[in-house]
């Protein structure tokens, strides 16, 4: 489950935001809370360049007590208690350029490599800045106007981390009458997704996606469903720009 809120301040020269993520994978439960700040620069008359930074904390705990270790009800003494709740700060940064029909960006969401070692009922945290452990993202997209009623949005993202295969995400969405979205996306070595969207009104957008795995996980999963609602708050005396293509 994730929640994000962001918007411009000081005559749209700056932007601030808040991101909250809660996820659970097996016994691991993580909560991430980050604040975002961006400074925006006008590039000629058509483009905007934003320089951003994010800061926050990662909180995680392993709920070992919820594990069922045997069918007869016996208890493993090493798994009676949950691990301590670990709080680790982190930073991220990025740059983003966009016009009305194009965007491109580069980001490093995590600058600090936090390692957790759980043993003997305790936990040891080590934090280092290591460039070879950082994950780098490159992203770009463009909007093509086909006719008065149809637009095509194409996007791509590259994910790179040392010692691992480069991951590529590509996608295309068809926008019908600035109201309905439909499209497909593909993530190399991972999944293919069906995308649907509906612009309910000038401020509310509802999206749905179905991801189907194309790797070994597909043997154990029939895919995942995701619903996203985006609401654009209007400011007094300002018009709501819709739809938001990027």
mmCIF file of C-alpha atoms in Angstrom:
data_model
loop_
_atom_site.group_PDB
_atom_site.id
_atom_site.type_symbol
_atom_site.label_atom_id
_atom_site.label_comp_id
_atom_site.label_asym_id
_atom_site.label_seq_id
_atom_site.Cartn_x
_atom_site.Cartn_y
_atom_site.Cartn_z
ATOM 1 C CA UNK A 1 0.000 0.000 0.000
ATOM 2 C CA UNK A 2 1.384 3.400 -0.929
ATOM 3 C CA UNK A 3 0.296 7.024 -0.584
ATOM 4 C CA UNK A 4 1.852 10.157 -2.055
ATOM 5 C CA UNK A 5 1.027 13.845 -1.988
ATOM 6 C CA UNK A 6 2.897 16.582 -3.828
ATOM 7 C CA UNK A 7 2.407 20.067 -5.190
ATOM 8 C CA UNK A 8 4.045 23.378 -6.161
ATOM 9 C CA UNK A 9 4.832 26.271 -3.810
ATOM 10 C CA UNK A 10 6.224 29.814 -4.124
ATOM 11 C CA UNK A 11 4.818 30.628 -7.572
ATOM 12 C CA UNK A 12 5.544 27.080 -8.764
ATOM 13 C CA UNK A 13 9.301 27.607 -8.505
ATOM 14 C CA UNK A 14 9.534 24.815 -5.946
ATOM 15 C CA UNK A 15 7.733 21.601 -5.203
ATOM 16 C CA UNK A 16 7.278 19.568 -2.019
ATOM 17 C CA UNK A 17 5.876 16.139 -1.418
ATOM 18 C CA UNK A 18 5.326 13.246 0.947
ATOM 19 C CA UNK A 19 5.522 9.514 0.167
ATOM 20 C CA UNK A 20 4.456 6.647 2.448
ATOM 21 C CA UNK A 21 4.856 2.955 1.644
ATOM 22 C CA UNK A 22 3.791 -0.108 3.605
ATOM 23 C CA UNK A 23 4.697 -3.559 2.321
ATOM 24 C CA UNK A 24 4.823 -7.085 3.661
ATOM 25 C CA UNK A 25 6.746 -9.982 2.133
ATOM 26 C CA UNK A 26 6.529 -13.149 4.196
ATOM 27 C CA UNK A 27 7.557 -12.263 7.757
ATOM 28 C CA UNK A 28 9.235 -9.021 6.653
ATOM 29 C CA UNK A 29 7.203 -5.865 7.224
ATOM 30 C CA UNK A 30 8.532 -2.517 5.993
ATOM 31 C CA UNK A 31 7.319 1.059 6.363
ATOM 32 C CA UNK A 32 8.948 3.902 4.431
ATOM 33 C CA UNK A 33 8.265 7.595 4.985
ATOM 34 C CA UNK A 34 9.984 10.181 2.769
ATOM 35 C CA UNK A 35 9.747 13.907 2.225
ATOM 36 C CA UNK A 36 10.536 15.366 -1.213
ATOM 37 C CA UNK A 37 11.782 18.778 -2.370
ATOM 38 C CA UNK A 38 12.421 20.057 -5.898
ATOM 39 C CA UNK A 39 13.605 23.350 -7.344
ATOM 40 C CA UNK A 40 12.267 24.134 -10.817
ATOM 41 C CA UNK A 41 14.025 26.123 -13.536
ATOM 42 C CA UNK A 42 12.455 27.342 -16.756
ATOM 43 C CA UNK A 43 14.428 26.281 -19.839
ATOM 44 C CA UNK A 44 13.673 28.683 -22.670
ATOM 45 C CA UNK A 45 9.887 28.969 -23.130
ATOM 46 C CA UNK A 46 8.827 25.354 -23.459
ATOM 47 C CA UNK A 47 10.653 23.251 -20.884
ATOM 48 C CA UNK A 48 11.128 22.938 -17.137
ATOM 49 C CA UNK A 49 14.133 21.405 -15.358
ATOM 50 C CA UNK A 50 13.610 20.166 -11.805
ATOM 51 C CA UNK A 51 16.400 19.277 -9.366
ATOM 52 C CA UNK A 52 15.171 17.140 -6.504
ATOM 53 C CA UNK A 53 16.177 15.544 -3.237
ATOM 54 C CA UNK A 54 14.333 13.199 -0.891
ATOM 55 C CA UNK A 55 15.000 12.243 2.710
ATOM 56 C CA UNK A 56 13.323 9.863 5.084
ATOM 57 C CA UNK A 57 13.483 6.637 7.051
ATOM 58 C CA UNK A 58 13.044 2.926 6.385
ATOM 59 C CA UNK A 59 11.519 0.936 9.240
ATOM 60 C CA UNK A 60 11.452 -2.853 9.182
ATOM 61 C CA UNK A 61 10.747 -5.793 11.444
ATOM 62 C CA UNK A 62 10.726 -9.568 10.926
ATOM 63 C CA UNK A 63 7.660 -11.154 12.540
ATOM 64 C CA UNK A 64 9.196 -14.565 13.268
ATOM 65 C CA UNK A 65 6.515 -15.367 15.869
ATOM 66 C CA UNK A 66 3.945 -15.722 13.086
ATOM 67 C CA UNK A 67 5.838 -18.569 11.410
ATOM 68 C CA UNK A 68 4.468 -22.088 11.575
ATOM 69 C CA UNK A 69 7.565 -24.249 11.858
ATOM 70 C CA UNK A 70 5.911 -27.656 12.247
ATOM 71 C CA UNK A 71 2.571 -29.444 11.904
ATOM 72 C CA UNK A 72 2.534 -30.734 15.509
ATOM 73 C CA UNK A 73 2.590 -27.280 17.071
ATOM 74 C CA UNK A 74 6.139 -27.417 18.380
ATOM 75 C CA UNK A 75 7.989 -24.125 18.722
ATOM 76 C CA UNK A 76 11.447 -23.220 17.496
ATOM 77 C CA UNK A 77 13.118 -21.281 20.345
ATOM 78 C CA UNK A 78 15.029 -19.203 17.800
ATOM 79 C CA UNK A 79 11.764 -17.924 16.327
ATOM 80 C CA UNK A 80 9.728 -17.163 19.432
ATOM 81 C CA UNK A 81 10.319 -13.411 19.331
ATOM 82 C CA UNK A 82 10.162 -10.922 16.516
ATOM 83 C CA UNK A 83 13.311 -9.133 15.480
ATOM 84 C CA UNK A 84 13.897 -5.615 16.848
ATOM 85 C CA UNK A 85 12.329 -2.778 14.871
ATOM 86 C CA UNK A 86 15.129 -1.237 12.806
ATOM 87 C CA UNK A 87 15.011 2.424 11.721
ATOM 88 C CA UNK A 88 17.455 3.470 8.996
ATOM 89 C CA UNK A 89 17.652 6.964 7.442
ATOM 90 C CA UNK A 90 18.293 7.435 3.743
ATOM 91 C CA UNK A 91 18.586 10.024 0.988
ATOM 92 C CA UNK A 92 17.786 10.136 -2.716
ATOM 93 C CA UNK A 93 18.296 12.581 -5.555
ATOM 94 C CA UNK A 94 17.341 13.118 -9.164
ATOM 95 C CA UNK A 95 16.889 15.470 -12.094
ATOM 96 C CA UNK A 96 13.810 15.734 -14.312
ATOM 97 C CA UNK A 97 13.125 17.689 -17.508
ATOM 98 C CA UNK A 98 9.754 18.017 -19.204
ATOM 99 C CA UNK A 99 7.767 19.908 -21.802
ATOM 100 C CA UNK A 100 4.096 19.517 -22.704
ATOM 101 C CA UNK A 101 4.840 16.407 -24.770
ATOM 102 C CA UNK A 102 8.187 15.030 -23.544
ATOM 103 C CA UNK A 103 9.931 14.097 -20.311
ATOM 104 C CA UNK A 104 13.280 12.640 -19.320
ATOM 105 C CA UNK A 105 14.973 12.013 -16.012
ATOM 106 C CA UNK A 106 17.704 10.383 -13.965
ATOM 107 C CA UNK A 107 17.508 9.375 -10.310
ATOM 108 C CA UNK A 108 19.179 7.489 -7.467
ATOM 109 C CA UNK A 109 16.424 6.764 -4.912
ATOM 110 C CA UNK A 110 18.774 5.359 -2.253
ATOM 111 C CA UNK A 111 22.206 6.887 -1.666
ATOM 112 C CA UNK A 112 22.901 4.961 1.551
ATOM 113 C CA UNK A 113 23.335 1.194 1.629
ATOM 114 C CA UNK A 114 21.719 -0.031 4.858
ATOM 115 C CA UNK A 115 22.517 -3.641 5.785
ATOM 116 C CA UNK A 116 20.620 -5.466 8.543
ATOM 117 C CA UNK A 117 22.000 -8.526 10.330
ATOM 118 C CA UNK A 118 19.591 -10.358 12.649
ATOM 119 C CA UNK A 119 21.139 -12.894 15.010
ATOM 120 C CA UNK A 120 20.898 -13.990 18.623
ATOM 121 C CA UNK A 121 17.655 -12.092 19.147
ATOM 122 C CA UNK A 122 19.337 -8.804 18.251
ATOM 123 C CA UNK A 123 20.045 -6.757 15.190
ATOM 124 C CA UNK A 124 23.092 -4.980 13.813
ATOM 125 C CA UNK A 125 22.750 -2.177 11.263
ATOM 126 C CA UNK A 126 25.545 -0.905 9.053
ATOM 127 C CA UNK A 127 25.146 2.151 6.797
ATOM 128 C CA UNK A 128 27.581 3.066 4.044
ATOM 129 C CA UNK A 129 27.650 5.174 0.891
ATOM 130 C CA UNK A 130 28.798 2.746 -1.803
ATOM 131 C CA UNK A 131 28.444 3.712 -5.441
ATOM 132 C CA UNK A 132 28.614 0.089 -6.581
ATOM 133 C CA UNK A 133 25.525 -0.711 -4.476
ATOM 134 C CA UNK A 134 23.391 2.164 -5.757
ATOM 135 C CA UNK A 135 20.530 1.643 -8.192
ATOM 136 C CA UNK A 136 20.384 4.085 -11.116
ATOM 137 C CA UNK A 137 17.205 4.883 -13.032
ATOM 138 C CA UNK A 138 16.963 6.522 -16.465
ATOM 139 C CA UNK A 139 13.493 7.362 -17.748
ATOM 140 C CA UNK A 140 11.942 9.061 -20.781
ATOM 141 C CA UNK A 141 8.594 9.387 -22.499
ATOM 142 C CA UNK A 142 6.815 11.222 -25.279
ATOM 143 C CA UNK A 143 3.233 12.077 -26.224
ATOM 144 C CA UNK A 144 2.211 11.709 -29.877
ATOM 145 C CA UNK A 145 -0.985 13.359 -31.096
ATOM 146 C CA UNK A 146 -2.528 11.046 -33.698
ATOM 147 C CA UNK A 147 -5.696 13.055 -34.344
ATOM 148 C CA UNK A 148 -8.270 15.132 -32.462
ATOM 149 C CA UNK A 149 -9.492 12.139 -30.462
ATOM 150 C CA UNK A 150 -6.456 9.874 -30.106
ATOM 151 C CA UNK A 151 -3.087 10.355 -28.429
ATOM 152 C CA UNK A 152 -0.295 7.826 -27.893
ATOM 153 C CA UNK A 153 1.991 8.003 -24.887
ATOM 154 C CA UNK A 154 5.205 5.965 -25.089
ATOM 155 C CA UNK A 155 7.579 5.539 -22.152
ATOM 156 C CA UNK A 156 10.735 3.660 -21.221
ATOM 157 C CA UNK A 157 12.848 3.183 -18.107
ATOM 158 C CA UNK A 158 16.269 1.613 -17.563
ATOM 159 C CA UNK A 159 17.294 0.274 -14.160
ATOM 160 C CA UNK A 160 20.980 -0.374 -13.557
ATOM 161 C CA UNK A 161 22.859 -1.723 -10.552
ATOM 162 C CA UNK A 162 26.397 -3.125 -10.639
ATOM 163 C CA UNK A 163 26.587 -6.900 -10.799
ATOM 164 C CA UNK A 164 23.034 -7.436 -12.065
ATOM 165 C CA UNK A 165 21.431 -7.520 -15.529
ATOM 166 C CA UNK A 166 20.068 -4.197 -16.719
ATOM 167 C CA UNK A 167 16.284 -4.107 -16.470
ATOM 168 C CA UNK A 168 14.193 -2.397 -19.146
ATOM 169 C CA UNK A 169 10.599 -1.220 -18.810
ATOM 170 C CA UNK A 170 8.758 -0.158 -21.954
ATOM 171 C CA UNK A 171 5.125 0.795 -22.354
ATOM 172 C CA UNK A 172 2.556 2.423 -24.595
ATOM 173 C CA UNK A 173 -0.818 3.896 -23.697
ATOM 174 C CA UNK A 174 -3.578 5.009 -26.033
ATOM 175 C CA UNK A 175 -5.606 7.970 -24.773
ATOM 176 C CA UNK A 176 -9.117 8.181 -26.222
ATOM 177 C CA UNK A 177 -10.840 11.587 -26.184
ATOM 178 C CA UNK A 178 -8.739 12.587 -23.149
ATOM 179 C CA UNK A 179 -10.980 10.312 -21.052
ATOM 180 C CA UNK A 180 -10.059 6.634 -21.453
ATOM 181 C CA UNK A 181 -6.592 5.078 -21.213
ATOM 182 C CA UNK A 182 -5.594 1.628 -22.361
ATOM 183 C CA UNK A 183 -2.175 0.132 -22.948
ATOM 184 C CA UNK A 184 0.490 -2.463 -22.292
ATOM 185 C CA UNK A 185 3.851 -2.463 -20.564
ATOM 186 C CA UNK A 186 6.705 -4.964 -20.439
ATOM 187 C CA UNK A 187 9.469 -5.405 -17.859
ATOM 188 C CA UNK A 188 12.396 -7.483 -19.049
ATOM 189 C CA UNK A 189 12.693 -10.800 -17.256
ATOM 190 C CA UNK A 190 9.775 -9.982 -14.983
ATOM 191 C CA UNK A 191 6.235 -9.245 -16.175
ATOM 192 C CA UNK A 192 3.833 -7.943 -18.787
ATOM 193 C CA UNK A 193 0.995 -5.671 -17.695
ATOM 194 C CA UNK A 194 -2.395 -4.566 -18.970
ATOM 195 C CA UNK A 195 -3.204 -0.938 -18.151
ATOM 196 C CA UNK A 196 -6.605 0.761 -18.011
ATOM 197 C CA UNK A 197 -7.554 4.265 -16.921
ATOM 198 C CA UNK A 198 -10.602 6.490 -16.665
ATOM 199 C CA UNK A 199 -10.640 10.272 -16.199
ATOM 200 C CA UNK A 200 -13.749 10.552 -14.025
ATOM 201 C CA UNK A 201 -13.735 14.344 -13.988
ATOM 202 C CA UNK A 202 -11.264 17.199 -14.278
ATOM 203 C CA UNK A 203 -9.582 16.245 -10.998
ATOM 204 C CA UNK A 204 -10.061 12.500 -10.441
ATOM 205 C CA UNK A 205 -8.238 9.760 -12.386
ATOM 206 C CA UNK A 206 -8.667 6.028 -11.687
ATOM 207 C CA UNK A 207 -6.147 3.485 -12.988
ATOM 208 C CA UNK A 208 -6.061 -0.308 -12.963
ATOM 209 C CA UNK A 209 -3.267 -2.691 -13.946
ATOM 210 C CA UNK A 210 -2.893 -6.450 -14.102
ATOM 211 C CA UNK A 211 0.652 -7.824 -13.978
ATOM 212 C CA UNK A 212 1.382 -11.322 -15.268
ATOM 213 C CA UNK A 213 4.779 -12.793 -14.518
ATOM 214 C CA UNK A 214 7.000 -14.110 -17.294
ATOM 215 C CA UNK A 215 9.681 -15.538 -15.003
ATOM 216 C CA UNK A 216 9.907 -18.462 -12.566
ATOM 217 C CA UNK A 217 7.478 -16.805 -10.137
ATOM 218 C CA UNK A 218 4.709 -17.404 -12.672
ATOM 219 C CA UNK A 219 4.639 -21.064 -11.554
ATOM 220 C CA UNK A 220 3.399 -19.973 -8.128
ATOM 221 C CA UNK A 221 1.421 -16.824 -8.912
ATOM 222 C CA UNK A 222 -1.435 -15.995 -11.252
ATOM 223 C CA UNK A 223 -0.501 -12.334 -11.385
ATOM 224 C CA UNK A 224 -1.277 -9.253 -9.327
ATOM 225 C CA UNK A 225 -3.874 -6.490 -9.475
ATOM 226 C CA UNK A 226 -3.214 -2.833 -8.736
ATOM 227 C CA UNK A 227 -5.640 0.065 -8.344
ATOM 228 C CA UNK A 228 -4.500 3.697 -8.266
ATOM 229 C CA UNK A 229 -6.578 6.817 -7.630
ATOM 230 C CA UNK A 230 -5.097 10.249 -8.366
ATOM 231 C CA UNK A 231 -6.815 13.448 -7.265
ATOM 232 C CA UNK A 232 -5.670 16.898 -8.373
ATOM 233 C CA UNK A 233 -6.582 19.628 -5.894
ATOM 234 C CA UNK A 234 -7.524 22.968 -7.420
ATOM 235 C CA UNK A 235 -6.107 26.181 -6.036
ATOM 236 C CA UNK A 236 -8.239 29.291 -5.648
ATOM 237 C CA UNK A 237 -8.048 31.402 -8.767
ATOM 238 C CA UNK A 238 -6.218 28.681 -10.728
ATOM 239 C CA UNK A 239 -7.456 26.351 -13.416
ATOM 240 C CA UNK A 240 -7.125 22.591 -13.171
ATOM 241 C CA UNK A 241 -4.973 21.308 -16.020
ATOM 242 C CA UNK A 242 -6.285 17.994 -17.251
ATOM 243 C CA UNK A 243 -5.460 15.403 -18.289
ATOM 244 C CA UNK A 244 -1.959 15.100 -16.845
ATOM 245 C CA UNK A 245 -0.031 13.051 -19.373
ATOM 246 C CA UNK A 246 3.114 12.593 -17.245
#
